[in-house]
Every structure is written in structure tokens, then in C-alpha cells.
Amino acid sequence: MEALGFPSLNSHSISCSSSQKRRATKPPCQRTHFSSISSPSSLKLTPSYRSYNFRRSATRMQADSEDYELKQMRDMAAAKKRWEALVREGKVKALTPREAGYAIQLSNKTLLDVRPSTEHKKAWVKGSTWIPIFDVGNEFDAGTLSRKFMNFTMGGWWSGVPMLSYNSQFVDKVSEKFPEDTDLIVACQKGLRSLAACEQLYNAGYKNLFWVQGGLEAAEEEDLVREGPQPLKFAGIGGVSEFLGWTDQQRAAAAKEGWSYRLVFSARLVGVIVLADALFFGAQQFGHYLQDIRSH
């Protein structure tokens, strides 16, 4: 209870006043805890008190979560305007994935991969340098855990996208590897986080910046030399949607591969349905078994 912010009812006590203690006609007064009060009115007050505090704490947690999400939306809208201005004014030059592949092969330009570890470990461009601007956070404080829970319940379980934290050492790590006059092609999975990285690097003094428009997800297999267990298009998917083959990337692949590709995911869906039925049936049988034991 105390860990959730609720007061401990057992710590409250009622003591007699000094005037009551001096009365000779009454026995000495003893400390009485709320939990031991036996009057009907007190029994009604205790659950009402706990219920009130639970609702108040739940309302406060919901309000904090909504404020956090609203702040994120406002920050993202302001950031997009800045990023669009960088490209529009030519401070950051846009490249298609194919143009980026040509620049890497013919001009020896460096591809800076700023994706989180969950995406980079699935697929990466050969010869690229990986320095994430956002990565999976390992903090376990109350605020972080609540945001992780919200991220999971609001769709993380379906998409497999974890809550990410800003890498405060991003610019420093880039500066350790590359001087400010280096031609850097900055890429992420969809193209947004790489724009954020370009802004950070431009403000730090890097002026030869190139941005992969649409991200590595927009790249075809022939555009870039890939390494890793999966195609670049699949590096950003996960969760239940990937397991069942219900992502846009997998649907596009199924249209090319035909029924042999779809059959794998159809079998998985059937397996999930059979498993759910088996668990439900098993739970019913276990309940009947417990009832039989109690009846005997």
C-alpha cells in the first residue's frame, strides 16, 4: 500500500486525552488501532477511506500520464517544423535510399545508423557506423515504469515497439569518430529520428549532412548492401503483429512470395487459436476438479 502512495491505516491510532486519563471512575485508557475498532460505524469508514485514496491515486496517475503524452505531442509538432526547415533551407540534404547507396559505394561517404538496438540487431548496412540517438531505456524508477506500462498497453504489445530514451552522449560519440567536415549520411528506420539526429549534429558544427528520406524501411534489397538476419524493411516490426504476419511489410512480401509465405503465418494463427482453446478448456477442467475436491 505505501509503495503505491496510500497511507498505512495501521499506523493511525486513537489515544485518550489527558483529562480522560485522570478520571478515577474509568479504567486506564489504551491505544486503539483503526484495524481493531469493532463498532459498525468504524467498519464502514475503513473500506470507504481506502477506496477514496485508491480512486484519488488512480486519477492522479492517469492525469500525469495524459500530461506527459500531451507534452510529447507538442514537442513533436515543434520539432517537425524545425526539421522541415533544415531540409527546406538546404542545411540538410535529402537522399533516397538508392541515392544513399550510390553515395556510399562511389563517394565513400559514411552511413551513420542512429536506430535503437532492437532494430539495428535485425539488419544493418554493411560498413555503417551505429550510434543510436534513442535506445531502449534500462531505468526502473516509478515514472519510467509507469510510462513503459502505458507504452505496452497502448499498443506496444501489438507492434513490439519499446519505450525509448534519448542518448545524451550521442553527439559526443559521433565527435569521437568523425571530424566536423565529414560527409555523413544519417539514417534511421522510418526517417524521423534521423532528422532529429541531423538537427543535433548541425547545431554541433556538422555542415555536410545528408538525410535518408523515408528511412531504411523504404530501401529495396538492391539499394544498399545489407547484413543481418532480416531484410531492412522488417527491422522495425515486432510484437504480436509480426508473429502473425499482419504488418504492411509482411503483406507486401506475401504478395510477392505467394501462398508458401502466407501458409507459415496462417499456421501460426491456427496454433494460437488452438492454444487459447486448450488453455480455456484446461482452466474449466481444473475448476471442476477443485469443486469435486471441496465437495468430498
PDB file of N, CA, C and O in Angstrom, residues 56-72 142-143 146-147 150:
ATOM      1  N   ARG A  56      -8.333   8.379  -5.828  1.00  0.00           N
ATOM      2  CA  ARG A  56      -7.562   9.608  -5.946  1.00  0.00           C
ATOM      3  C   ARG A  56      -6.188   9.342  -6.549  1.00  0.00           C
ATOM      4  O   ARG A  56      -5.738  10.086  -7.428  1.00  0.00           O
ATOM      5  N   SER A  57      -5.513   8.268  -6.117  1.00  0.00           N
ATOM      6  CA  SER A  57      -4.195   7.930  -6.659  1.00  0.00           C
ATOM      7  C   SER A  57      -4.283   7.512  -8.117  1.00  0.00           C
ATOM      8  O   SER A  57      -3.448   7.889  -8.938  1.00  0.00           O
ATOM      9  N   ALA A  58      -5.332   6.724  -8.458  1.00  0.00           N
ATOM     10  CA  ALA A  58      -5.506   6.306  -9.845  1.00  0.00           C
ATOM     11  C   ALA A  58      -5.769   7.497 -10.744  1.00  0.00           C
ATOM     12  O   ALA A  58      -5.253   7.584 -11.860  1.00  0.00           O
ATOM     13  N   THR A  59      -6.579   8.450 -10.255  1.00  0.00           N
ATOM     14  CA  THR A  59      -6.858   9.660 -11.040  1.00  0.00           C
ATOM     15  C   THR A  59      -5.598  10.479 -11.240  1.00  0.00           C
ATOM     16  O   THR A  59      -5.352  11.014 -12.323  1.00  0.00           O
ATOM     17  N   ARG A  60      -4.767  10.578 -10.192  1.00  0.00           N
ATOM     18  CA  ARG A  60      -3.522  11.335 -10.304  1.00  0.00           C
ATOM     19  C   ARG A  60      -2.568  10.692 -11.300  1.00  0.00           C
ATOM     20  O   ARG A  60      -1.944  11.375 -12.108  1.00  0.00           O
ATOM     21  N   MET A  61      -2.447   9.344 -11.282  1.00  0.00           N
ATOM     22  CA  MET A  61      -1.579   8.647 -12.229  1.00  0.00           C
ATOM     23  C   MET A  61      -2.068   8.829 -13.657  1.00  0.00           C
ATOM     24  O   MET A  61      -1.271   9.031 -14.578  1.00  0.00           O
ATOM     25  N   GLN A  62      -3.387   8.781 -13.868  1.00  0.00           N
ATOM     26  CA  GLN A  62      -3.931   8.976 -15.201  1.00  0.00           C
ATOM     27  C   GLN A  62      -3.681  10.394 -15.695  1.00  0.00           C
ATOM     28  O   GLN A  62      -3.331  10.613 -16.856  1.00  0.00           O
ATOM     29  N   ALA A  63      -3.851  11.386 -14.800  1.00  0.00           N
ATOM     30  CA  ALA A  63      -3.616  12.776 -15.187  1.00  0.00           C
ATOM     31  C   ALA A  63      -2.150  13.007 -15.542  1.00  0.00           C
ATOM     32  O   ALA A  63      -1.849  13.698 -16.524  1.00  0.00           O
ATOM     33  N   ASP A  64      -1.232  12.424 -14.760  1.00  0.00           N
ATOM     34  CA  ASP A  64       0.196  12.574 -15.064  1.00  0.00           C
ATOM     35  C   ASP A  64       0.528  11.956 -16.411  1.00  0.00           C
ATOM     36  O   ASP A  64       1.317  12.506 -17.185  1.00  0.00           O
ATOM     37  N   SER A  65      -0.059  10.790 -16.717  1.00  0.00           N
ATOM     38  CA  SER A  65       0.191  10.136 -17.998  1.00  0.00           C
ATOM     39  C   SER A  65      -0.335  10.968 -19.159  1.00  0.00           C
ATOM     40  O   SER A  65       0.327  11.127 -20.182  1.00  0.00           O
ATOM     41  N   GLU A  66      -1.537  11.550 -18.981  1.00  0.00           N
ATOM     42  CA  GLU A  66      -2.105  12.380 -20.041  1.00  0.00           C
ATOM     43  C   GLU A  66      -1.279  13.639 -20.252  1.00  0.00           C
ATOM     44  O   GLU A  66      -1.080  14.072 -21.395  1.00  0.00           O
ATOM     45  N   ASP A  67      -0.798  14.253 -19.173  1.00  0.00           N
ATOM     46  CA  ASP A  67       0.051  15.436 -19.305  1.00  0.00           C
ATOM     47  C   ASP A  67       1.341  15.100 -20.031  1.00  0.00           C
ATOM     48  O   ASP A  67       1.821  15.884 -20.858  1.00  0.00           O
ATOM     49  N   TYR A  68       1.916  13.940 -19.730  1.00  0.00           N
ATOM     50  CA  TYR A  68       3.157  13.523 -20.382  1.00  0.00           C
ATOM     51  C   TYR A  68       2.940  13.311 -21.876  1.00  0.00           C
ATOM     52  O   TYR A  68       3.744  13.750 -22.706  1.00  0.00           O
ATOM     53  N   GLU A  69       1.834  12.646 -22.245  1.00  0.00           N
ATOM     54  CA  GLU A  69       1.547  12.405 -23.657  1.00  0.00           C
ATOM     55  C   GLU A  69       1.259  13.710 -24.396  1.00  0.00           C
ATOM     56  O   GLU A  69       1.678  13.889 -25.543  1.00  0.00           O
ATOM     57  N   LEU A  70       0.547  14.637 -23.752  1.00  0.00           N
ATOM     58  CA  LEU A  70       0.262  15.928 -24.374  1.00  0.00           C
ATOM     59  C   LEU A  70       1.540  16.715 -24.602  1.00  0.00           C
ATOM     60  O   LEU A  70       1.714  17.330 -25.662  1.00  0.00           O
ATOM     61  N   LYS A  71       2.443  16.683 -23.638  1.00  0.00           N
ATOM     62  CA  LYS A  71       3.723  17.374 -23.798  1.00  0.00           C
ATOM     63  C   LYS A  71       4.525  16.760 -24.946  1.00  0.00           C
ATOM     64  O   LYS A  71       5.155  17.476 -25.730  1.00  0.00           O
ATOM     65  N   GLN A  72       4.490  15.433 -25.052  1.00  0.00           N
ATOM     66  CA  GLN A  72       5.196  14.771 -26.142  1.00  0.00           C
ATOM     67  C   GLN A  72       4.651  15.196 -27.499  1.00  0.00           C
ATOM     68  O   GLN A  72       5.411  15.438 -28.443  1.00  0.00           O
ATOM     69  N   ALA A 142       9.860   4.873 -10.693  1.00  0.00           N
ATOM     70  CA  ALA A 142       8.403   4.787 -10.770  1.00  0.00           C
ATOM     71  C   ALA A 142       7.864   5.451 -12.032  1.00  0.00           C
ATOM     72  O   ALA A 142       6.969   4.915 -12.694  1.00  0.00           O
ATOM     73  N   GLY A 143       8.408   6.626 -12.386  1.00  0.00           N
ATOM     74  CA  GLY A 143       7.923   7.327 -13.569  1.00  0.00           C
ATOM     75  C   GLY A 143       8.190   6.563 -14.851  1.00  0.00           C
ATOM     76  O   GLY A 143       7.325   6.470 -15.735  1.00  0.00           O
ATOM     77  N   SER A 146       5.928   3.426 -15.120  1.00  0.00           N
ATOM     78  CA  SER A 146       4.551   3.753 -15.492  1.00  0.00           C
ATOM     79  C   SER A 146       4.445   4.077 -16.970  1.00  0.00           C
ATOM     80  O   SER A 146       3.480   3.674 -17.638  1.00  0.00           O
ATOM     81  N   ARG A 147       5.444   4.772 -17.534  1.00  0.00           N
ATOM     82  CA  ARG A 147       5.425   5.088 -18.971  1.00  0.00           C
ATOM     83  C   ARG A 147       5.637   3.829 -19.805  1.00  0.00           C
ATOM     84  O   ARG A 147       5.048   3.678 -20.885  1.00  0.00           O
ATOM     85  N   MET A 150       2.336   2.099 -19.836  1.00  0.00           N
ATOM     86  CA  MET A 150       1.422   2.771 -20.746  1.00  0.00           C
ATOM     87  C   MET A 150       1.780   2.475 -22.196  1.00  0.00           C
ATOM     88  O   MET A 150       0.905   2.258 -23.037  1.00  0.00           O
TER      89      MET A 150
END
